[in-house]
Short mmCIF file of C-alpha atoms in Angstrom, two decimals:
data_model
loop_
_atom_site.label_atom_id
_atom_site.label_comp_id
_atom_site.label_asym_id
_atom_site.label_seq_id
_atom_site.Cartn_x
_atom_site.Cartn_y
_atom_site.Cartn_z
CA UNK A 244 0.00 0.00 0.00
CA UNK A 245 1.41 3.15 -1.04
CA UNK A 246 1.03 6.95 0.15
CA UNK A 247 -1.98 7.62 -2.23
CA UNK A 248 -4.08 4.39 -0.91
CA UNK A 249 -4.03 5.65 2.11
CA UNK A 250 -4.60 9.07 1.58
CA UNK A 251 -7.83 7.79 -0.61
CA UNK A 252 -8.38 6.03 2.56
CA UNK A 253 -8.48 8.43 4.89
CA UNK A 254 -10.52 10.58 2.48
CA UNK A 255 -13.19 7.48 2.46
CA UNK A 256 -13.34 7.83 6.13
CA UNK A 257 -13.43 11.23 7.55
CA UNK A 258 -14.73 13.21 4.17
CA UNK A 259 -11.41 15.27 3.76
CA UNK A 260 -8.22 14.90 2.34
CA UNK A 261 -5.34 14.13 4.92
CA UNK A 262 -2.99 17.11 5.91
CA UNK A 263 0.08 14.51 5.26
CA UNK A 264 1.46 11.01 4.86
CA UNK A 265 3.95 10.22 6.42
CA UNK A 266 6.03 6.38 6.47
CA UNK A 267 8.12 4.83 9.65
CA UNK A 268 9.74 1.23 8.86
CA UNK A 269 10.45 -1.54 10.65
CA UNK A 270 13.91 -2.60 11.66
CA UNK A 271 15.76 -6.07 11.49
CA UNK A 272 18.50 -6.24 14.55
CA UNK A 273 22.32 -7.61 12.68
CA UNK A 274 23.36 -7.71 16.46
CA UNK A 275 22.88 -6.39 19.93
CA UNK A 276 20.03 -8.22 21.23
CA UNK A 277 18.64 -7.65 24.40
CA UNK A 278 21.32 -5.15 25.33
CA UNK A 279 19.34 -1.93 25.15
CA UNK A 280 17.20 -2.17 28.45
CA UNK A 281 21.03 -2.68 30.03
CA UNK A 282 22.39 0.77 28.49
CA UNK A 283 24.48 -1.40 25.83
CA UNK A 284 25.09 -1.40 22.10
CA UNK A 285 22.83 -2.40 19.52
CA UNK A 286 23.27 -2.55 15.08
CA UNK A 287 20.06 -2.36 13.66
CA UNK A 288 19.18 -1.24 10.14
CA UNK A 289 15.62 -0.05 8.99
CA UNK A 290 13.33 -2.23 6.74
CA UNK A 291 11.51 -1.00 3.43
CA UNK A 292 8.62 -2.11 4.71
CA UNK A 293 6.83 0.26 6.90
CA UNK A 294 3.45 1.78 8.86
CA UNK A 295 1.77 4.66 6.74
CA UNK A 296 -0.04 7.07 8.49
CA UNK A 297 -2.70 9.95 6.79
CA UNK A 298 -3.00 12.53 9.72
CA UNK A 299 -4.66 15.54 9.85
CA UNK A 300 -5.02 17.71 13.21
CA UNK A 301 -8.30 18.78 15.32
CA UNK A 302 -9.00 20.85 17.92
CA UNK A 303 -11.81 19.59 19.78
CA UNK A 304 -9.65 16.97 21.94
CA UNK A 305 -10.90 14.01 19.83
CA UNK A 306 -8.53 11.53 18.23
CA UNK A 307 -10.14 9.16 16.14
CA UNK A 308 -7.88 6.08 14.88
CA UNK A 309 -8.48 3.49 12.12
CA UNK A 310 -6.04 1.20 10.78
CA UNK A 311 -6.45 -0.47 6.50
CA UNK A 312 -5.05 -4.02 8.84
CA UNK A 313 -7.48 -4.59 11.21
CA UNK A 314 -11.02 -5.68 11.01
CA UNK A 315 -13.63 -2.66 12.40
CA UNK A 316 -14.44 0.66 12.15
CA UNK A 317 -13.16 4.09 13.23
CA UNK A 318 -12.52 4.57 16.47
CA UNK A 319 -12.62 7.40 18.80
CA UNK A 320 -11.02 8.59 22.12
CA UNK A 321 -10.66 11.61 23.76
CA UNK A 322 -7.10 12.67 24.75
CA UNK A 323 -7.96 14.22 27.73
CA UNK A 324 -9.18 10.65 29.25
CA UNK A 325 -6.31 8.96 27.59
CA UNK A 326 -5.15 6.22 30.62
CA UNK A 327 -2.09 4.15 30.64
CA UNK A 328 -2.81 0.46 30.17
CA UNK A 329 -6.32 1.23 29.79
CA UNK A 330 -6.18 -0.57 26.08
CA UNK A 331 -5.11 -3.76 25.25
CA UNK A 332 -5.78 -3.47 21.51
CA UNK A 333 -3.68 -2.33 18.73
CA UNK A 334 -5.02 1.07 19.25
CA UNK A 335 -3.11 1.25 22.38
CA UNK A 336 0.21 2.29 20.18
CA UNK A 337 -1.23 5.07 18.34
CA UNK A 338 -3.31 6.49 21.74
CA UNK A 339 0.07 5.63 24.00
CA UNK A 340 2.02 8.00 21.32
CA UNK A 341 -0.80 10.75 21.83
CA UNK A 342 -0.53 10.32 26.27
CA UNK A 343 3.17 10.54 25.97
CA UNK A 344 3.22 13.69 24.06
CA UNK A 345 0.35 15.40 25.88
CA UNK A 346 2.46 13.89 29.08
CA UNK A 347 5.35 15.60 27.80
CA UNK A 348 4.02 19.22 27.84
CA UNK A 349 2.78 19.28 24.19
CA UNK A 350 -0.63 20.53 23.42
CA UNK A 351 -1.77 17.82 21.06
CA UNK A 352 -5.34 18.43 20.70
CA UNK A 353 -6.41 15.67 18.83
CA UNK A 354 -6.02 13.79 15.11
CA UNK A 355 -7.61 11.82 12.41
CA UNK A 356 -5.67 8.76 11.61
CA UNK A 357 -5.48 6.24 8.99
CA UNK A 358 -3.42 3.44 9.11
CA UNK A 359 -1.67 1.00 6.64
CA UNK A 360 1.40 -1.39 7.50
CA UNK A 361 3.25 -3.87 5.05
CA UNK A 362 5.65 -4.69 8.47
CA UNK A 363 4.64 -8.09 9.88
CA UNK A 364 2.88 -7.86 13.36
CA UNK A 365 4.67 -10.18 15.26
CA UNK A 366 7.36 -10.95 13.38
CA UNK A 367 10.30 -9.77 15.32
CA UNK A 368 10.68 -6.43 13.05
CA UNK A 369 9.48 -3.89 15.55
CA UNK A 370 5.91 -3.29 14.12
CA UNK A 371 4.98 -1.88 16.98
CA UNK A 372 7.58 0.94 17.05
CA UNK A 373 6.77 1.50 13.24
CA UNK A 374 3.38 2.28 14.51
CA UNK A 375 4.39 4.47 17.36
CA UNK A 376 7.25 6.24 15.40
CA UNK A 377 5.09 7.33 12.18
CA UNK A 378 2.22 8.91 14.62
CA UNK A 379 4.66 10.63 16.41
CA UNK A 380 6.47 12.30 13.52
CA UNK A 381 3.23 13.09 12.13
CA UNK A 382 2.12 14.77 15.17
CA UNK A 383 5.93 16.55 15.51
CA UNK A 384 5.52 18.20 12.31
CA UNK A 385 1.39 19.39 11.98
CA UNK A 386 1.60 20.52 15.28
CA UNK A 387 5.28 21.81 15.31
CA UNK A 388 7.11 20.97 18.38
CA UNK A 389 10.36 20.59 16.68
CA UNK A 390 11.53 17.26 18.43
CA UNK A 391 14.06 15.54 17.01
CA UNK A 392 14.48 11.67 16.02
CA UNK A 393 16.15 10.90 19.11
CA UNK A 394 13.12 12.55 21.38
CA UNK A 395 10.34 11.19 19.21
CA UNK A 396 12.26 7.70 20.09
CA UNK A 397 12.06 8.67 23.55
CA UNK A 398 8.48 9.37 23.79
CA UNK A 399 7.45 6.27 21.98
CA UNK A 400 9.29 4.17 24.12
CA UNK A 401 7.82 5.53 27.35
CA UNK A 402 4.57 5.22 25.17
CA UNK A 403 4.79 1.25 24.88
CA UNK A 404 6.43 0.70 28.30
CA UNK A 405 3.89 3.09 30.12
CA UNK A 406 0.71 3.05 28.13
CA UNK A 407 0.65 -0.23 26.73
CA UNK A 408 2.47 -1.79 29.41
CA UNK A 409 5.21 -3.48 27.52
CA UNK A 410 8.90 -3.27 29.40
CA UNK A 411 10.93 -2.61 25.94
CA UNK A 412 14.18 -1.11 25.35
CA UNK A 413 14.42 2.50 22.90
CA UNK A 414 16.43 0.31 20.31
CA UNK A 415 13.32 -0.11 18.16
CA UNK A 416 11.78 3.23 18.25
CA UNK A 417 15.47 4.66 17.33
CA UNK A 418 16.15 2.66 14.44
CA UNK A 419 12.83 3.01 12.92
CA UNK A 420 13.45 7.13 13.57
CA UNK A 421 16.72 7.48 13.27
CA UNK A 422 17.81 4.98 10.31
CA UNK A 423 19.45 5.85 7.39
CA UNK A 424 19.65 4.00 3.94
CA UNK A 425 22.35 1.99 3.01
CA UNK A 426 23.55 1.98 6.67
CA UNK A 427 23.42 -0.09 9.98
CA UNK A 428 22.76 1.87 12.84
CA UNK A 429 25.40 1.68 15.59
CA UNK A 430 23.40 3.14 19.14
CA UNK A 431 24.65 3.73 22.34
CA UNK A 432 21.47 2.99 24.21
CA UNK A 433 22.94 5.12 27.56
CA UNK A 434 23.44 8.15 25.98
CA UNK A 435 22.06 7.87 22.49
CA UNK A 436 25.35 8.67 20.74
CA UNK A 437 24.54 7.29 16.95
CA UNK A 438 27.31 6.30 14.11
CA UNK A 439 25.67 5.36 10.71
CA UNK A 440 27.62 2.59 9.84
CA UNK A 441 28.01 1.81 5.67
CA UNK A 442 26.13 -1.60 5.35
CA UNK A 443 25.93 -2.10 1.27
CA UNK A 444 26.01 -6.19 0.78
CA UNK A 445 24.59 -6.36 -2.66
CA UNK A 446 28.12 -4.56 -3.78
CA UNK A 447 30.18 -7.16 -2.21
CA UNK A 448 28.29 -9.70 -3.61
CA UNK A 449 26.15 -10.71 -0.11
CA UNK A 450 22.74 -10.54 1.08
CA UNK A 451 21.19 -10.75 4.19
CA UNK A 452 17.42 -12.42 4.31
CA UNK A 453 15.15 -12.66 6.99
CA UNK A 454 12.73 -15.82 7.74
CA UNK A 455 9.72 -15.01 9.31
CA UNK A 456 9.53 -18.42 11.54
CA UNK A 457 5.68 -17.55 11.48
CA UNK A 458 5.21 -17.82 15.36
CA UNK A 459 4.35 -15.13 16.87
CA UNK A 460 5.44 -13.60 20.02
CA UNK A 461 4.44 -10.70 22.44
CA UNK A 462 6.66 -8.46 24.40
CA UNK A 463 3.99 -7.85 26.70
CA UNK A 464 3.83 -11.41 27.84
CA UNK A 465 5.71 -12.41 30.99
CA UNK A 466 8.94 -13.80 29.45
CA UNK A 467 10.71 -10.93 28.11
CA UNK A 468 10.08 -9.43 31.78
CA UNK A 469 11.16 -11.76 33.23
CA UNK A 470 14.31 -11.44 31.57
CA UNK A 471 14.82 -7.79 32.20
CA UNK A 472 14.17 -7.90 35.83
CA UNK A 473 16.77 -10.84 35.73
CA UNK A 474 19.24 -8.85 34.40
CA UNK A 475 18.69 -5.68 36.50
CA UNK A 476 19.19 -7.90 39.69
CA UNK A 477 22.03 -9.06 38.38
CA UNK A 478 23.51 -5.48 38.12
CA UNK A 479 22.17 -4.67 41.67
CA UNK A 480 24.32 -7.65 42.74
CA UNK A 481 27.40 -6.59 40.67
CA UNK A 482 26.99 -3.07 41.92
CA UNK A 483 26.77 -1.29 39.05
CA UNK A 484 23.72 0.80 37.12
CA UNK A 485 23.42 -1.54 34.49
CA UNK A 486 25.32 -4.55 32.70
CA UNK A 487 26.63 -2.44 30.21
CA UNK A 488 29.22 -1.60 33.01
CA UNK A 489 30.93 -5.22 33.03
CA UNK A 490 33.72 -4.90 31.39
CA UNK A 491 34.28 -8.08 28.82
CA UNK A 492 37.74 -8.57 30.42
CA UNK A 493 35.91 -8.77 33.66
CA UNK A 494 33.05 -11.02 32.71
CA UNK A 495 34.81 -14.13 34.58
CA UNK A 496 35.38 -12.50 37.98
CA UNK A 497 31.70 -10.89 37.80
CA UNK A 498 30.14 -14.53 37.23
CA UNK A 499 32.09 -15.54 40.23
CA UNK A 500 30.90 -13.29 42.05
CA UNK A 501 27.34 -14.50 41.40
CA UNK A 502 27.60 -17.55 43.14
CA UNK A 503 24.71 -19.96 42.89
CA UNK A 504 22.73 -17.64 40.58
CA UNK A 505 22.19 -19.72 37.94
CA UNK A 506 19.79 -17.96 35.86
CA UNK A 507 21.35 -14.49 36.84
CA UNK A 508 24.72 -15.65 35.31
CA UNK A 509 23.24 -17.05 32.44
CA UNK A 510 21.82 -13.59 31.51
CA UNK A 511 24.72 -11.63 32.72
CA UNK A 512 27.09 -13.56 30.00
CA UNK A 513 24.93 -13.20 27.54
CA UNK A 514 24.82 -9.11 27.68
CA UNK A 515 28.35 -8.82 28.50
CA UNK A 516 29.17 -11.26 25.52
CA UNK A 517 26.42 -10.00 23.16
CA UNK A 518 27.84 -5.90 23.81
CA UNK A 519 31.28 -7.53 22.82
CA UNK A 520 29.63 -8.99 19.92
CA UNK A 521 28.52 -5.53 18.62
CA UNK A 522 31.59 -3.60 18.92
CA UNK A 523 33.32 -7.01 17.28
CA UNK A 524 30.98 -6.28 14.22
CA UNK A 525 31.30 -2.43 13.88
CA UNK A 526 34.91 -3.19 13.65
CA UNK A 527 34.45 -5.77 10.76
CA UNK A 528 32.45 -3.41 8.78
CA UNK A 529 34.32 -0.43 9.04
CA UNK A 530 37.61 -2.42 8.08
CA UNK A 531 36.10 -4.04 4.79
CA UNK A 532 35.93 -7.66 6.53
CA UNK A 533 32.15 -7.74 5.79
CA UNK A 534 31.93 -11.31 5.26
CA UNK A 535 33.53 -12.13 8.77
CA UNK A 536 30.66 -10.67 10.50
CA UNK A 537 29.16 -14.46 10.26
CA UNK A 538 30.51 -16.08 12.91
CA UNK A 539 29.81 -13.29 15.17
CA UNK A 540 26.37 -13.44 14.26
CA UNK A 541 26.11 -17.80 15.02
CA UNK A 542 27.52 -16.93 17.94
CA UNK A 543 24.96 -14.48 19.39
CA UNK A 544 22.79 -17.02 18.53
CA UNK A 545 23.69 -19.85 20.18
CA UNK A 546 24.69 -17.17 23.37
CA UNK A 547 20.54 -16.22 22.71
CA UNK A 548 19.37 -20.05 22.80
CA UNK A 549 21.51 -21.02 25.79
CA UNK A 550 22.22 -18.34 27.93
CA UNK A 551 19.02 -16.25 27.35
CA UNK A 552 16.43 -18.85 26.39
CA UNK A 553 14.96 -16.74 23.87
CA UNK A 554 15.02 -18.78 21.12
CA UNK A 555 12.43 -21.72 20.08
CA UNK A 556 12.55 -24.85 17.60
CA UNK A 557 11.51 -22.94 14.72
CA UNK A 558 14.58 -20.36 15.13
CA UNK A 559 16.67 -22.78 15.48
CA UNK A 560 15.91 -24.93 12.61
CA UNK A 561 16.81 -21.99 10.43
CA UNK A 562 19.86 -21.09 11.64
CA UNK A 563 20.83 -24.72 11.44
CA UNK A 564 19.30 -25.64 8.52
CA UNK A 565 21.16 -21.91 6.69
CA UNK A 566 24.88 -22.70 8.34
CA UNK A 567 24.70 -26.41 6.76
CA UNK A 568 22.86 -25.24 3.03
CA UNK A 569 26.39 -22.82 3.25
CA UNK A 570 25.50 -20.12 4.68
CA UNK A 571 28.05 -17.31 5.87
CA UNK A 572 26.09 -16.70 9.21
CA UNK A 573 22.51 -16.74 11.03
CA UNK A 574 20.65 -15.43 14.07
CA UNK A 575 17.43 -15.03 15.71
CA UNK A 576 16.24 -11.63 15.45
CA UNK A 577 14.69 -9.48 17.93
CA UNK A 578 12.78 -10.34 21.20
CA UNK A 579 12.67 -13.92 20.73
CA UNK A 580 9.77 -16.80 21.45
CA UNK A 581 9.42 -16.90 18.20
CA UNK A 582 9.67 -14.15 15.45
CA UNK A 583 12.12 -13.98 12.52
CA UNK A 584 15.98 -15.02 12.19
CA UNK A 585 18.23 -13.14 9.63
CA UNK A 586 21.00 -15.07 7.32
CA UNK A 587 23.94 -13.92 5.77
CA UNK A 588 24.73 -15.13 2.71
CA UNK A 589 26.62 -14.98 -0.53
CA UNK A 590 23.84 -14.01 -3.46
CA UNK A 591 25.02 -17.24 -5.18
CA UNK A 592 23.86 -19.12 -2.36
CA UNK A 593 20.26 -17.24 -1.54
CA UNK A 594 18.30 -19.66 -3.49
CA UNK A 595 19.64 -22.55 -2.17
CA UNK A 596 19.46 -21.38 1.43
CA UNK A 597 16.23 -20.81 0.70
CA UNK A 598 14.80 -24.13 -0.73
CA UNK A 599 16.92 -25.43 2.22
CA UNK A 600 15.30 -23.81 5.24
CA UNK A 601 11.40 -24.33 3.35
CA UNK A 602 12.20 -27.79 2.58
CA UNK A 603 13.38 -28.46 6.49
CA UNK A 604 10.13 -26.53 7.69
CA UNK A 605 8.09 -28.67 5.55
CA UNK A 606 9.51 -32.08 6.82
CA UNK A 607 9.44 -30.95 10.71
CA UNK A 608 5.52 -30.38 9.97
CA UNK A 609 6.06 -26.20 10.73
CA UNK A 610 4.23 -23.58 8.88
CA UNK A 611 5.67 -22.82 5.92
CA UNK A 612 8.00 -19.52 6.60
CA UNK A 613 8.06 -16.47 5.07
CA UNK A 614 11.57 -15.20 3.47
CA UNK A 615 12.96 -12.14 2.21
CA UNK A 616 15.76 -9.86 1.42
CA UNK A 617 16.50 -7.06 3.99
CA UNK A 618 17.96 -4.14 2.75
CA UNK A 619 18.88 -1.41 4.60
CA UNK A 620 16.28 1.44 3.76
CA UNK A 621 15.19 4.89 4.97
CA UNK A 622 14.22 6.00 8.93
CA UNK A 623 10.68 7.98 9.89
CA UNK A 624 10.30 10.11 6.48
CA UNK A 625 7.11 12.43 5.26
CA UNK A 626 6.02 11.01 2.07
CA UNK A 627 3.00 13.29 1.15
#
């Protein structure tokens, strides 16, 4: 669905042309997962698929929201009795945006909003974010408040963790504001210091495709919370503010130091590891060594299936499946419990990678999965 769909759209609904159109993508992770609730590093690099939004202001304190993706009508709120955790639908994202601005000290008075989305919910690609990220800069720019990508990150973060109730890190919401094309992202999620990192496979002869496993998953559930508080008790133990502040040289002593904490330990190795993993990759890239990124990337893997028990059968199976079919490196993507896994490969090798992972799908009696190229494409953007 393009820009003019949805402006038609919008038209359909509230009998008047949108003031704008604006696009936010979703994001596939190369590396840094689960580091950004512990102030570590993350590499993501925005999708071409993304949430469209046709806004248009009002000034009566009503925000109406409808969305091309779900089945139902418009439907309407007022900001003023905008609750956190009051919705558990999808409208929750768009409404949660809204809160955290008002929240924030800016007088948002109230929208129209039609939405369209070619990112797949529950896929591991940050729909969510898309969602919150596109309302947000179309809000920032009919009503003016001059926030930047960073802030607009900010707000949609405490949106979802607030609002909707979801305990997730700002690496989403930054990539899908903050991304450039042709380029990873490389985020400091403590301070928000950002290096655009040159990410161009297709002229070395690579690509990188994601496999949507199918399952779904929900960072609201308990899991991912678990995990969290897990590894902020493990940095009350070490004594320091988050993970991020275990040095990798260090990592032994601090896991001694943890005794009988099993679990803690596992999750504790697995940041300090995975934040090593990051810088290990930046530092491939910007030396021209793009193809040795792969092991770096099987290795956050396995670090995510036994350390942080994030992973699931599915995942799995196509990261196995890619690495024997030739494959320079593969990972699960995002939160985990499901979701999508990414594989590097060289573009002689994509098809038969591909037949590969369907064919060992097929014979474990899976759903078939759902695979792609990934190319690094444009942040939060007005379209229209």
């Amino acid at each position: 669905m393009g820009a003019q769909q949805v402006r038609e759209g919008f038209a359909e609904l509230y009998g008047a042309e949108p003031e704008g159109v604006w696009a936010a993508p979703g994001r596939v992770n190369l590396i840094g997962e689960h580091t950004d609730y512990n102030d570590g590093f993350v590499m993501p690099f925005a999708l071409p698929h993304t949430a469209l939004a046709a806004v248009s202001r009002r000034t009566d304190g009503v925000l109406r929201l409808h969305s091309a993706d779900v089945e139902g009508g418009v439907v309407e709120l007022r900001t003023e009795d905008l609750v956190p955790e009051s919705d558990k639908g999808w409208t929750a994202y768009p409404a949660g945006v809204v809160w955290a601005l008002r929240e924030a000290g800016h007088a948002v008075t109230g929208a129209d909003v039609h939405l369209a989305a070619t990112v797949p919910a529950g896929a591991g690609l940050s729909s969510s974010a898309a969602l919150e990220v596109v309302v947000a800069l179309a809000l920032n720019d009919l009503y003016e408040l001059g926030l930047k990508g960073w802030q607009l990150a900010r707000l949609c973060q405490r949106a979802e963790n607030v609002y909707v109730g979801a305990p997730v890190g700002i690496m989403d919401q930054t990539a899908s504001a903050c991304c450039t094309d042709g380029h990873a992202l490389f985020l400091d999620t403590r301070d928000l210091s950002q290096k655009q990192i040159p990410f161009d496979l297709a002229a070395e002869g690579m690509r990188l495709l994601v496999v949507d496993t199918q399952v779904k998953h929900e960072h609201s559930t308990g899991e991912y919370g678990k995990r969290r508080a897990g590894c902020e008790k493990g940095a009350a133990l070490l004594g320091v503010d988050a993970l991020r502040d275990i040095p990798y040289g260090e990592l032994d002593a601090a896991l001694e130091r943890l005794g009988d904490e099993e679990e803690v330990r596992r999750l504790v190795r697995h940041v300090v590891t995975e934040d090593a993993r990051v810088e290990r990759v930046v530092a491939l890239l910007e030396s021209g060594d793009t193809r040795a990124i792969g092991p770096v990337l099987a290795e956050g893997h396995a670090s995510l299936r036994d350390d942080f028990r994030v992973s699931c059968p599915e995942l799995d199976l196509v990261v196995e499946t890619a690495m024997a079919a030739g494959a320079l490196g593969a990972r699960m993507t995002g939160g985990g419990f499901g979701g999508s896994a990414i594989v590097l490969a060289e573009a002689t090798d994509v098809d038969t990678i591909t037949k590969a992972v369907e064919e060992a799908f097929a014979a474990a009696g899976f759903t078939a999965p759902r695979v792609f190229e990934a190319v690094p494409s444009p942040g939060a953007r007005r379209i229209a």
